[in-house]
XYZ file of C-alpha atoms in Angstrom:
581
model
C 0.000 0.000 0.000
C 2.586 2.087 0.678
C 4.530 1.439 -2.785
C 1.401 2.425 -4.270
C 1.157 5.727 -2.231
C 4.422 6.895 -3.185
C 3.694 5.792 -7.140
C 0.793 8.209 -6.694
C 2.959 11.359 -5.158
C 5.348 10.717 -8.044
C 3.020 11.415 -10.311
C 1.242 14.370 -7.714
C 4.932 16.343 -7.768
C 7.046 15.846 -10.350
C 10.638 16.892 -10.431
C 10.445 19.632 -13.034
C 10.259 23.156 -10.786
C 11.406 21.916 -7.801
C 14.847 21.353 -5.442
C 15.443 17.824 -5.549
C 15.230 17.996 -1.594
C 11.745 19.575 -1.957
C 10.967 16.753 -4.320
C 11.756 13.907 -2.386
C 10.456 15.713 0.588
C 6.670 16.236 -1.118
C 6.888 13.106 -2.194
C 7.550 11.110 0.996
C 4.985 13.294 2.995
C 2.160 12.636 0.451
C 3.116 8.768 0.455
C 2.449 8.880 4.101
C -0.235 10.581 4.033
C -2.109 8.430 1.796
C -0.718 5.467 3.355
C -2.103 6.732 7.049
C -5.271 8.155 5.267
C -6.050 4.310 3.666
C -5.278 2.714 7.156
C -7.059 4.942 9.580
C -10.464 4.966 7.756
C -12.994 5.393 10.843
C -11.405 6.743 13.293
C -12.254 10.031 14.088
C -9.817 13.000 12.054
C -8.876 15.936 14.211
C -10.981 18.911 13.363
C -11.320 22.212 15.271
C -14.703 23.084 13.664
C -17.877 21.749 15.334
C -20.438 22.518 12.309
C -21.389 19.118 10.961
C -22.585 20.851 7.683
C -18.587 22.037 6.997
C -17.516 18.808 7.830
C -19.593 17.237 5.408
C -18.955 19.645 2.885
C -15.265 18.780 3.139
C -15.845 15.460 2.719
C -18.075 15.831 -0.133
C -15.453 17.908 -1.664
C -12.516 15.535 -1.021
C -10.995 17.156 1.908
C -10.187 13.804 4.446
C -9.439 16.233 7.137
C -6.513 14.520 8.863
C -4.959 18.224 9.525
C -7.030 20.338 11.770
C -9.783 22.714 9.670
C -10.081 26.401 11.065
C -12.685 28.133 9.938
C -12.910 31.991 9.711
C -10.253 32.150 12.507
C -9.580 35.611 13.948
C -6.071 37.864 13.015
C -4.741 37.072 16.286
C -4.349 32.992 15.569
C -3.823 33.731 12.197
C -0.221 35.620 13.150
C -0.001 32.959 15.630
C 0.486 30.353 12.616
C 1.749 32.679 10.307
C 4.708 33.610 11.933
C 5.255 30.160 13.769
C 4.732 27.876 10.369
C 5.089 30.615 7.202
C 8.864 31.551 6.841
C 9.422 35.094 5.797
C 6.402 36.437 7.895
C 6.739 39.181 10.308
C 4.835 41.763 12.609
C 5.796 45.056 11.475
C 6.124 48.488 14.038
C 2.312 49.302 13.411
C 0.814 45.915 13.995
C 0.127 44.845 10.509
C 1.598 41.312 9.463
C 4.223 41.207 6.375
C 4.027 37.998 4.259
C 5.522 36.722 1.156
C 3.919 35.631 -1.956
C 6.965 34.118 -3.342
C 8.117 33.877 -6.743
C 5.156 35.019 -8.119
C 4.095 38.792 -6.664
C 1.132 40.121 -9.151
C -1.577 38.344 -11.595
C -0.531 35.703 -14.017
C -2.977 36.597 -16.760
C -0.982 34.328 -19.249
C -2.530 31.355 -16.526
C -5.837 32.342 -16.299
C -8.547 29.970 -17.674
C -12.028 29.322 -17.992
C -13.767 25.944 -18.409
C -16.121 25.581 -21.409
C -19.341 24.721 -20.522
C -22.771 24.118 -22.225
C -24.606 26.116 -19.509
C -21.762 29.439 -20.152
C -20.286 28.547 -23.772
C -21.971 31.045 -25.472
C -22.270 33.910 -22.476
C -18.148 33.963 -22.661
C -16.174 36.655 -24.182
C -13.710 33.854 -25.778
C -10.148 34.715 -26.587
C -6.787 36.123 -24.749
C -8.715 37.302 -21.825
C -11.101 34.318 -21.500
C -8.783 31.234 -22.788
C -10.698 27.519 -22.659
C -9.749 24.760 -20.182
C -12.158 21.498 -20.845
C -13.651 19.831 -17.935
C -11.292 17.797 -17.659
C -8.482 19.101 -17.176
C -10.187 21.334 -14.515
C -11.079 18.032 -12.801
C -7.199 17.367 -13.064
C -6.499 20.598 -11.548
C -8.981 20.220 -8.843
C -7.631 16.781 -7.713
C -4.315 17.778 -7.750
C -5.427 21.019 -5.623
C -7.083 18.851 -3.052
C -4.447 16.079 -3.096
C -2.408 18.612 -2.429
C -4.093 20.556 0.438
C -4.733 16.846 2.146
C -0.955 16.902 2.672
C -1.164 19.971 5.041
C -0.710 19.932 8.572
C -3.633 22.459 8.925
C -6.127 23.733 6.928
C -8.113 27.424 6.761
C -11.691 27.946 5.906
C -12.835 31.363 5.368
C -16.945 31.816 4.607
C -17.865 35.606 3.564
C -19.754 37.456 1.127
C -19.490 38.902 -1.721
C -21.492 42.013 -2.486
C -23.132 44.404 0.229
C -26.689 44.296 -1.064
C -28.472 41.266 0.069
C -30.045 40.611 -2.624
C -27.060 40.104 -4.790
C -24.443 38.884 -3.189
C -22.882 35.448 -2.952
C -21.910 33.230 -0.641
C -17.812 32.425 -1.241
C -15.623 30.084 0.369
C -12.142 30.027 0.410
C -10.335 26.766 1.406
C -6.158 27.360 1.705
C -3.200 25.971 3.419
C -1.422 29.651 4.618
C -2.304 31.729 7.471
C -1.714 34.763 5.413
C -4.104 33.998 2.587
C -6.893 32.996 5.353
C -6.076 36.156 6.528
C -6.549 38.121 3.262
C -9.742 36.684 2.363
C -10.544 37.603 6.095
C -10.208 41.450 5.101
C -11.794 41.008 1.579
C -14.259 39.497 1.615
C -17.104 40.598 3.998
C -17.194 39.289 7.353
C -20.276 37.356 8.263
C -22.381 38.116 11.771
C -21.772 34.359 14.025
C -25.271 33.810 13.287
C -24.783 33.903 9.582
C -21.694 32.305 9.838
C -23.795 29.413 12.202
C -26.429 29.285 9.313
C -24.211 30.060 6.140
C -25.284 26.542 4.680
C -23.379 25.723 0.822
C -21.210 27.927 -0.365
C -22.272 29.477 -3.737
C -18.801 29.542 -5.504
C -15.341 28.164 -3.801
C -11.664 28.791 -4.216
C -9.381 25.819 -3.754
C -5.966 27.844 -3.183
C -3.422 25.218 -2.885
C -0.916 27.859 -4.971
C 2.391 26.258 -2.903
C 2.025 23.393 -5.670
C 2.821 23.259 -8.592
C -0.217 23.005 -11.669
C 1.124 19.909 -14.206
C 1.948 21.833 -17.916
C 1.734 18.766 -19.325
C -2.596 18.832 -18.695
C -4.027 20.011 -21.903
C -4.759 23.285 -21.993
C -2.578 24.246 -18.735
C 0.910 24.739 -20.587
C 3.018 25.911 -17.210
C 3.406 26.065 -13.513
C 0.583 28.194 -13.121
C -3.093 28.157 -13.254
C -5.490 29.763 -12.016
C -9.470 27.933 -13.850
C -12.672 29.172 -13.405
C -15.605 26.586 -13.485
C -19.192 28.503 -13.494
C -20.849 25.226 -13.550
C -19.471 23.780 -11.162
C -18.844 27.062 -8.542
C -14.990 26.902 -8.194
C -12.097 28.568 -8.749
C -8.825 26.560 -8.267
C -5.486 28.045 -8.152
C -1.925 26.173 -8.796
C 1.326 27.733 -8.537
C 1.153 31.141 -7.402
C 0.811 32.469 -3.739
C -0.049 35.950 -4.748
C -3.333 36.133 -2.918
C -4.585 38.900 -5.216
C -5.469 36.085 -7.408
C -8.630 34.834 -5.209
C -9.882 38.745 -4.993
C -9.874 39.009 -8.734
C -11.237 35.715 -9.107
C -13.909 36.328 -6.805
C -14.952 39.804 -9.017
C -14.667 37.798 -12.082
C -17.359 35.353 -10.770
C -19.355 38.959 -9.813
C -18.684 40.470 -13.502
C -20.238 37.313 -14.887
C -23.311 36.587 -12.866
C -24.719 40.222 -12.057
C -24.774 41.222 -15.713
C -26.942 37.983 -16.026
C -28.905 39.281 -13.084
C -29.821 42.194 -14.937
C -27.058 44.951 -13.143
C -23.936 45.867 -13.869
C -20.559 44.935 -12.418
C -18.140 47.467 -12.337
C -14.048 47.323 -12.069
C -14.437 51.403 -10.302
C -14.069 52.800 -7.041
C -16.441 54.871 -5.238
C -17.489 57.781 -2.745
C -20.611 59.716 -1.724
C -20.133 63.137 -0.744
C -21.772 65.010 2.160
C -25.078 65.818 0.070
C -24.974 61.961 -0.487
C -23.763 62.615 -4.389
C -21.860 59.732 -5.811
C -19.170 59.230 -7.622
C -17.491 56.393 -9.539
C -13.777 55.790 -10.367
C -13.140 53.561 -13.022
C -9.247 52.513 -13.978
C -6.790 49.560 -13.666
C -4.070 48.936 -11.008
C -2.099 51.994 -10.555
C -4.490 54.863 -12.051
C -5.619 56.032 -8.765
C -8.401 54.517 -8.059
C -7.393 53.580 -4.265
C -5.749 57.017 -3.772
C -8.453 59.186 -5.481
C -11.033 57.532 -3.628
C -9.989 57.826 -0.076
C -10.707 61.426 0.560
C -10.984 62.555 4.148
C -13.991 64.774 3.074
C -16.210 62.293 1.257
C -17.411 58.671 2.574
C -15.530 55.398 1.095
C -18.303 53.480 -0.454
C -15.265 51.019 -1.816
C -12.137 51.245 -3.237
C -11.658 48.871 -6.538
C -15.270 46.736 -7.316
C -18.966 48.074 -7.726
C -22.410 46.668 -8.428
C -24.708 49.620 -10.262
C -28.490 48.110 -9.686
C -31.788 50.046 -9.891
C -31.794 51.533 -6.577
C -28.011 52.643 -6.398
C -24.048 51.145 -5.991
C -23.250 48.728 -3.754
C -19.239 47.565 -3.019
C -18.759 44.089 -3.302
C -15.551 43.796 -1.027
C -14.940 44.093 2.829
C -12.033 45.214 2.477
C -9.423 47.867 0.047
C -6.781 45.976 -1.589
C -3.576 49.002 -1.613
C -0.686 49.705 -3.427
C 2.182 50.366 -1.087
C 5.077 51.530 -2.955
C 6.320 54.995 -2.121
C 3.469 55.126 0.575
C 3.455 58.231 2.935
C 1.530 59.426 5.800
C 2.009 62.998 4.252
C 0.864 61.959 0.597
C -2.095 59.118 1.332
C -2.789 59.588 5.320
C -5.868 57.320 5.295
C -3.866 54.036 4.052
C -1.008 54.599 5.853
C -3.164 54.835 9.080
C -4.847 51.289 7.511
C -1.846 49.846 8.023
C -2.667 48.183 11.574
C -2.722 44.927 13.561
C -5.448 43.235 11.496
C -3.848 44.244 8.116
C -1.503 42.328 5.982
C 0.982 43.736 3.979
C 2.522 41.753 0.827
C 5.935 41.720 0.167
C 7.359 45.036 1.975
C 10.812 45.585 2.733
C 10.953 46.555 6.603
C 14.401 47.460 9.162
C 15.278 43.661 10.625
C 15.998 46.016 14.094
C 13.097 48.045 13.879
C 10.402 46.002 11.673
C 9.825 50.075 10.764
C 8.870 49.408 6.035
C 10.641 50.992 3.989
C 7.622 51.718 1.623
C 10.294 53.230 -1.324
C 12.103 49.814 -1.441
C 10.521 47.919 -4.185
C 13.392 45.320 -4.389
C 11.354 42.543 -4.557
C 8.693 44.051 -6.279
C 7.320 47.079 -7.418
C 3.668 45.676 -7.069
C 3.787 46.016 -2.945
C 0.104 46.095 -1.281
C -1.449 45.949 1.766
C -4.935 44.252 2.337
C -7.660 45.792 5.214
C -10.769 46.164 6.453
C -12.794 48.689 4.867
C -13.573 50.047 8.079
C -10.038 50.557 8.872
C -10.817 53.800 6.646
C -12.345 56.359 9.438
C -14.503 57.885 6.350
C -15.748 54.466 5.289
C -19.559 54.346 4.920
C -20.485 50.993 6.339
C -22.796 49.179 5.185
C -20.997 49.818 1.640
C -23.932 51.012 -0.432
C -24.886 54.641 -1.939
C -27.402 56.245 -4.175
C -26.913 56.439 -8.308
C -23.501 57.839 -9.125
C -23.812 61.633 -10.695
C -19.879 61.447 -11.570
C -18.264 59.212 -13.543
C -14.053 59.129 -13.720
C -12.627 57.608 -16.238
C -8.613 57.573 -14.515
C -5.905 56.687 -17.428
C -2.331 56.545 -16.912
C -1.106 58.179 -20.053
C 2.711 57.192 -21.067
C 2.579 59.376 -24.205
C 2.358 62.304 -22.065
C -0.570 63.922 -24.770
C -3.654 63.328 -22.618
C -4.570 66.406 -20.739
C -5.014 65.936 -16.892
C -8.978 66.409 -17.183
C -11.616 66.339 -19.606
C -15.513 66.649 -20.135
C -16.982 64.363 -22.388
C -19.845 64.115 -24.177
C -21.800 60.771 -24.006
C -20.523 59.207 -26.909
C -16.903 60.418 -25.846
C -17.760 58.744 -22.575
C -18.556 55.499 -24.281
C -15.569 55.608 -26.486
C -12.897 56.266 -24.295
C -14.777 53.550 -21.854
C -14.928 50.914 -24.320
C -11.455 51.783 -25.559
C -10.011 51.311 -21.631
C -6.667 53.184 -22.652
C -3.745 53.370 -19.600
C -0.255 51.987 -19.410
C 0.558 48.876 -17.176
C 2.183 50.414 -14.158
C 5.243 48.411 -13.214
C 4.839 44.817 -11.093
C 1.402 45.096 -11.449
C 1.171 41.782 -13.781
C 3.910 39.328 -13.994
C 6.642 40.577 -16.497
C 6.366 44.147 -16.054
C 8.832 46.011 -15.205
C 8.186 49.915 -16.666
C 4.721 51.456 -18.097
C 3.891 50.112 -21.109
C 0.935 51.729 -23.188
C -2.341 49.140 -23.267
C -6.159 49.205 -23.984
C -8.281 47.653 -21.356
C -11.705 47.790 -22.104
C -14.064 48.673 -19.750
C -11.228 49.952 -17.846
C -11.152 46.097 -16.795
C -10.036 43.363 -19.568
C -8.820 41.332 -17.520
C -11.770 40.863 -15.382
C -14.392 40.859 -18.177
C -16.520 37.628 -18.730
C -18.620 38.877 -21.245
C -18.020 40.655 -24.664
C -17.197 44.383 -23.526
C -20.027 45.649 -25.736
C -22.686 44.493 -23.038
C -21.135 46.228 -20.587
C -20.436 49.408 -22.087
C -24.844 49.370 -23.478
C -25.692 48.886 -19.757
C -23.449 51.567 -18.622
C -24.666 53.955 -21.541
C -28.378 52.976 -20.491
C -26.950 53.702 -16.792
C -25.478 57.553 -17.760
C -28.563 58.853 -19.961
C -31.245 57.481 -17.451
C -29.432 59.401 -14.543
C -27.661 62.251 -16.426
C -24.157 61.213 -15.471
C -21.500 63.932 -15.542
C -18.269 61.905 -17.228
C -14.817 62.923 -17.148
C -11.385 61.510 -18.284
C -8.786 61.975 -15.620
C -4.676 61.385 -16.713
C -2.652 60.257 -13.848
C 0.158 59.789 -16.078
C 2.678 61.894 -17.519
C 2.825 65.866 -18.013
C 5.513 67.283 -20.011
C 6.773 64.478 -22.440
C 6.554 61.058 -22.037
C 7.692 58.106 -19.969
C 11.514 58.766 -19.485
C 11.346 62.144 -20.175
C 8.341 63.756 -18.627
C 7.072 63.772 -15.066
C 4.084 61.783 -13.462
C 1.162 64.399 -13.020
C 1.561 65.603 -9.058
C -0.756 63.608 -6.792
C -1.463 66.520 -5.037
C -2.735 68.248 -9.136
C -5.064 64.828 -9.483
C -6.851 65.354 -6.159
C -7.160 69.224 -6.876
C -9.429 68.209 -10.354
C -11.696 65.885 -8.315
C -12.079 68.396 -5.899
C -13.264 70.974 -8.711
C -15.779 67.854 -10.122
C -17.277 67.433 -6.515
C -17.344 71.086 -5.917
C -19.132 71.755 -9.422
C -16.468 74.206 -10.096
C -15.487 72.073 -13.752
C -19.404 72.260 -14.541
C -19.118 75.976 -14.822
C -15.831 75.759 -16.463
C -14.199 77.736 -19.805
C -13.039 74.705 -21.672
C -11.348 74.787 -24.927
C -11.181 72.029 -27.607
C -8.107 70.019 -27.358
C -6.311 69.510 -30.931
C -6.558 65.512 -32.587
C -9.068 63.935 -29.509
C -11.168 67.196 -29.839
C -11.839 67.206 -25.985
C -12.857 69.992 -23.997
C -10.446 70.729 -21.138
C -10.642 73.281 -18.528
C -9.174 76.384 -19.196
C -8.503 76.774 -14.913
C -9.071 74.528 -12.515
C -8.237 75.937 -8.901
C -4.530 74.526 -7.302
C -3.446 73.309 -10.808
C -0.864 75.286 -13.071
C -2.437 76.103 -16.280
C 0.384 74.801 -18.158
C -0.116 71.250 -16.778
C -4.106 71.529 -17.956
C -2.580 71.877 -21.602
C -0.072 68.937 -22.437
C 0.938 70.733 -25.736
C 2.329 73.552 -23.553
C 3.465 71.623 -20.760
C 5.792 69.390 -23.288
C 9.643 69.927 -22.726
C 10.340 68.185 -26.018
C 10.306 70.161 -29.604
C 6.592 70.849 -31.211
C 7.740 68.291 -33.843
C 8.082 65.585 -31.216
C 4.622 66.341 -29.766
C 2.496 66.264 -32.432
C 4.655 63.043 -33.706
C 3.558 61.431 -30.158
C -0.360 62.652 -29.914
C -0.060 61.156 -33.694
C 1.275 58.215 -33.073
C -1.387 57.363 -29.855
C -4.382 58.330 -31.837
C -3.316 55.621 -34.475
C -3.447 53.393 -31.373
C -6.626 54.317 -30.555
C -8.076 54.126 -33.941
C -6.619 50.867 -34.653
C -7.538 49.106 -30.846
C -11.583 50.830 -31.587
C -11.392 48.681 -35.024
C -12.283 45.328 -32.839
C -15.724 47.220 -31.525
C -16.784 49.395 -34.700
C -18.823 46.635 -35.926
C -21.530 47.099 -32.526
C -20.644 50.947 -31.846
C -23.145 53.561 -33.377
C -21.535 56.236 -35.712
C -21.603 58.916 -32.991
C -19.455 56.744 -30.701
C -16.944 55.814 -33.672
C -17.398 59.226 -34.411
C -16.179 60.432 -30.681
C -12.618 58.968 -31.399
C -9.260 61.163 -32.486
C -9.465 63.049 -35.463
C -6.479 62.699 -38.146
C-alpha cells in the first residue's frame, strides 16, 4: 500500500520546478499521508470546527481532514500560525503582518482559464482574456489542488460574502493551506455576523488555493506552472502555482462580472465615494491609475475602493475590504492608508528594518507591485454598510505614457462610451507578472482582464446607466505631463486630487473649456490649485513641437486601430467620438 502511495505522489509532484530535496520531501509526505489516510479509515480526524454541515462539505469535496480545519479564525491565531509555520512572515512596528507571496508577486494573466461549458459557452467573451480549459483538465487541476491541500498539517476555511446588497451577493468560500491567505480573504471578503456564519449553509462559488504546488503543464490546456481555472458550472475557482493572494480577490470579481450582468445589473471594475449631500461618484481605472488614492478622501465617505455593483436603486461595493498599493506610501501623501496599516492588516511583500520592523515603503526590491490588504472600516470615512445612491460622476482615470492626454476632460456621451470601451492606460510596473516599466495598453471597460462577457454588453448597460441618470463623465490622466515616460514627469498627486475636488465642488461644470487639438476634448481652461500649463499637455511638453504632435499622432493611431475590434456594434456617434487625423 505504501509502494502504491508513493507511485501516486510521483506522479502528484514531479521533479520539473522543484529542489530535488523539496521533491523527495513532497513526495515522501504525500506517500504517508495516503498510506495513514487508507489505514485509519474510521477513526475520528482531528478537526477544530464543530459545524457538521462544513464537515460534510469537506468530505463531499474531497478534503479527508486529517490536519485540523479552522474556519474563519480571527487575526490574532492567524499571526499565531503565520509567523510560527510561514517563513518570511513578520509583525511590522504598526501591527500589521508582512508575508511573502513568493516567486510570483502580481496576476498571471498568461494562466488564467475558464472551463467551457454548455450552460456558459456562449455567455463567454472567448479569446486572450477568457482562454478555454475542458472539464477535464479542470477536474485534473482540482484533484491535484485537493491532493495537495490533504498533505497539510492544517487547513483554513474562510466563509464571507461577496457584495453588500443582500439581494445580490454570494456566498464564497475560500479553502487554503497559509495563514496569510486565510487572513486576506478575512479582510476582503465581507465578514459574516456568528449567526450567519452558524447558518451560512453551501457555499455558492469556492476557491481551492493550494498555490504552494505546482499546476502539471503537461494537462491540456494548462501549458506551465501556473493556473489559475474558473468553473461557473461547477462554482470553483482553483489556483496552482502562485501564492499571490490577489489572485482569489480578482477571481472572486470575475465570478461577480459574470453573474450580475446575467442578473440584470452591472458589475463594475471602479471605485467609489458619496459626498456630504450623499452625491456619488465612480472611479473607473486599472491597477495603478488612482483609483485607491483618489477615492480615499478625508472629506467624502468610502463606499469602496476597486469593485462596484450599479443596480436600480443605487451602488453597492462588493468587497470588505481595500486591496492598496504600497510603494512609495506616505503618511504625508495618502494619510488614510497609511493609518490602515494596523494589527489586522496584511501587507505583501514590503521591505521593513530587521531592528526596527519600521517598512521601507520606497524599497521595491522585490517588487514594485507592494500592497497591503484591510478592512474597509479601517478607513475612518468608510460608509459601512458599503452602499450609496446612483452615481452623478463618472471618472474615467488613465495613466497616459505618451504624455498627450490632458489631466482632465468633459466628455460628451458618446466620448464617454468611447474612451470607456477603448479602456486606454499603461501597465504600471509589477502590477502583472513581467512588467517592469509602463507600457501603453487598452483595457476595455477599464477592466479586460476581469471581463466575462463581450465588452459591448457592458459598455450598453453603462450607456443605459449615464442617460437614465444624467451622469456627468470625465477623463482623468494620472500619467505623464511634459513628455513622455523617461522624459516627462508623473502628473503631481497633489494636481489629481485638486481636479476631483473641482468635479465634486461643481467648479469644472461651470468651467471655460477649450477644444483640445486631434481627440477634440474639452479641457478646462482653470481649474483651482493646478498650473495652467499642466491643464494643456501641448504647452506643458519639454520636447520640440515636432516631437509632440509626432507622439499625440502616433497614440491616436493606437486608438483608432484598438476601436477597429468594436466598430462593428458601436453607433456612428461613438466611432465618431474617437481622435481626429
Amino acid at each position: 500500500m505504501l509502494r502504491t502511495s508513493r507511485l501516486l505522489a510521483t506522479r502528484m509532484f514531479p521533479a520539473h520546478g522543484y529542489s530535488r530535496a523539496t521533491v523527495a520531501c513532497r513526495r515522501l509526505q504525500f506517500a504517508q499521508y495516503s498510506h495513514a489516510a487508507r489505514t485509519t479509515e474510521g477513526r475520528p480526524r482531528l478537526q477544530d470546527t464543530s459545524h457538521d454541515n462544513l464537515s460534510s462539505w469537506l468530505q463531499r469535496s474531497g478534503l479527508l481532514q486529517r490536519s485540523p480545519t479552522l474556519r474563519n479564525a480571527g487575526p490574532a491565531l492567524l499571526y499565531q500560525n503565520a509567523l510560527r509555520y510561514e517563513p518570511g512572515t513578520a509583525i511590522l512596528s504598526t501591527g500589521a503582518l508582512i508575508a511573502t507571496s513568493g516567486k510570483k508577486t502580481g496576476r498571471s494573466p498568461r494562466d488564467k482559464r475558464v472551463v467551457e461549458e454548455a450552460s456558459t459557452v456562449n455567455d463567454v467573451w472567448w479569446g486572450p482574456v477568457n482562454k478555454k480549459l475542458s472539464p477535464e483538465s479542470f477536474s485534473v487541476n482540482y484533484e491535484r489542488a485537493v491532493n495537495y491541500l490533504n498533505t497539510r498539517d492544517r487547513l483554513y476555511v474562510f466563509d464571507g460574502y461577496a457584495g453588500w446588497d443582500p439581494k445580490y451577493r454570494i456566498k464564497v468560500r475560500v479553502v487554503c493551506a497559509r495563514a496569510y491567505h486565510a487572513l486576506f480573504m478575512n479582510n476582503m471578503l465581507i465578514r459574516p455576523t456568528q449567526e450567519e456564519l452558524e447558518n451560512f449553509g453551501e457555499p455558492d462559488f469556492t476557491i481551492f488555493n493550494a498555490g504552494q504546488c505546482a499546476a502539471d503543464p503537461h494537462v491540456e490546456g494548462v501549458g506551465s506552472g501556473t493556473s489559475v481555472a474558473i468553473s461557473f458550472e461547477r462554482k470553483q475557482m482553483v489556483i496552482l502555482g502562485t501564492e499571490y493572494a490577489g489572485e482569489m480577490k480578482k477571481g472572486v470579481f470575475t465570478v461577480m462580472h459574470y453573474l450580475m450582468p446575467r442578473a440584470g445589473v452591472l458589475s463594475l471594475h471602479s471605485s467609489c465615494n458619496e459626498g456630504p449631500a450623499g452625491d456619488v461618484s465612480l472611479f473607473f481605472g486599472l491597477s495603478g491609475t488612482g483609483k485607491t488614492t483618489l477615492s480615499a478622501d478625508p472629506s467624502r465617505l468610502l463606499i469602496g475602493d476597486d469593485e462596484h455593483v450599479w443596480t436600480e436603486n443605487g451602488v453597492f461595493n462588493i468587497e470588505g475590504g481595500c486591496y492598496a498599493k504600497t510603494i512609495d506610501l506616505s503618511a504625508e501623501k495618502e494619510p488614510e492608508i497609511f493609518n490602515a496599516i494596523r494589527f489586522g492588516s496584511v501587507l505583501e511583500n514590503v521591505i521593513y528594518n530587521p531592528r526596527t520592523h519600521v517598512a521601507d515603503y520606497s524599497d521595491g526590491s522585490i517588487t514594485e507591485n507592494t500592497r497591503c490588504a484591510y478592512p474597509i472600516d479601517f478607513i475612518p470615512s468608510a460608509k459601512v454598510p458599503c452602499v450609496g445612491g446612483k452615481p452623478q460622476n463618472i471618472v474615467l482615470l488613465t495613466c497616459d505614457a505618451f504624455g498627450v492626454l490632458p489631466p482632465v476632460a468633459k466628455l460628451t456621451p458618446a466620448q464617454a462610451m468611447y474612451h470607456f470601451i477603448s479602456g486606454y492606460t499603461a501597465k504600471i510596473a509589477g502590477t502583472e507578472e513581467g512588467v517592469t516599466e509602463p507600457e501603453a495598453t487598452f483595457s476595455a471597460c477599464f477592466g479586460q482582464p476581469f471581463l466575462v462577457w463581450h465588452p459591448v454588453k457592458y459598455a450598453q448597460m453603462l450607456a443605459r446607466k449615464m442617460q437614465e441618470n444624467n451622469v456627468n463623465v470625465w477623463l482623468v490622466n494620472t500619467g505623464w505631463n511634459g513628455g513622455a515616460y523617461g522624459a516627462g514627469k508623473r502628473i503631481s498627486l497633489k494636481y489629481s486630487r485638486a481636479i476631483i475636488d473641482a468635479i465634486h465642488s461643481g467648479e469644472l461644470q461651470d468651467a471655460e473649456y477649450s477644444t483640445y487639438g486631434i481627440f477634440n476634448l474639452q479641457i478646462p481652461t482653470a481649474v483651482s490649485n493646478v498650473p495652467a500649463k499642466v491643464l494643456d499637455p501641448s504647452r506643458a511638453w519639454e520636447g520640440t513641437t515636432e516631437e509632440f504632435n509626432g507622439t499625440i499622432s502616433k497614440l491616436a493611431h493606437l486608438f483608432l486601430a484598438n476601436f477597429k475590434k468594436y466598430a462593428d456594434k458601436a453607433t456612428p456617434e461613438i466611432i465618431a467620438a474617437g481622435p481626429r487625423l
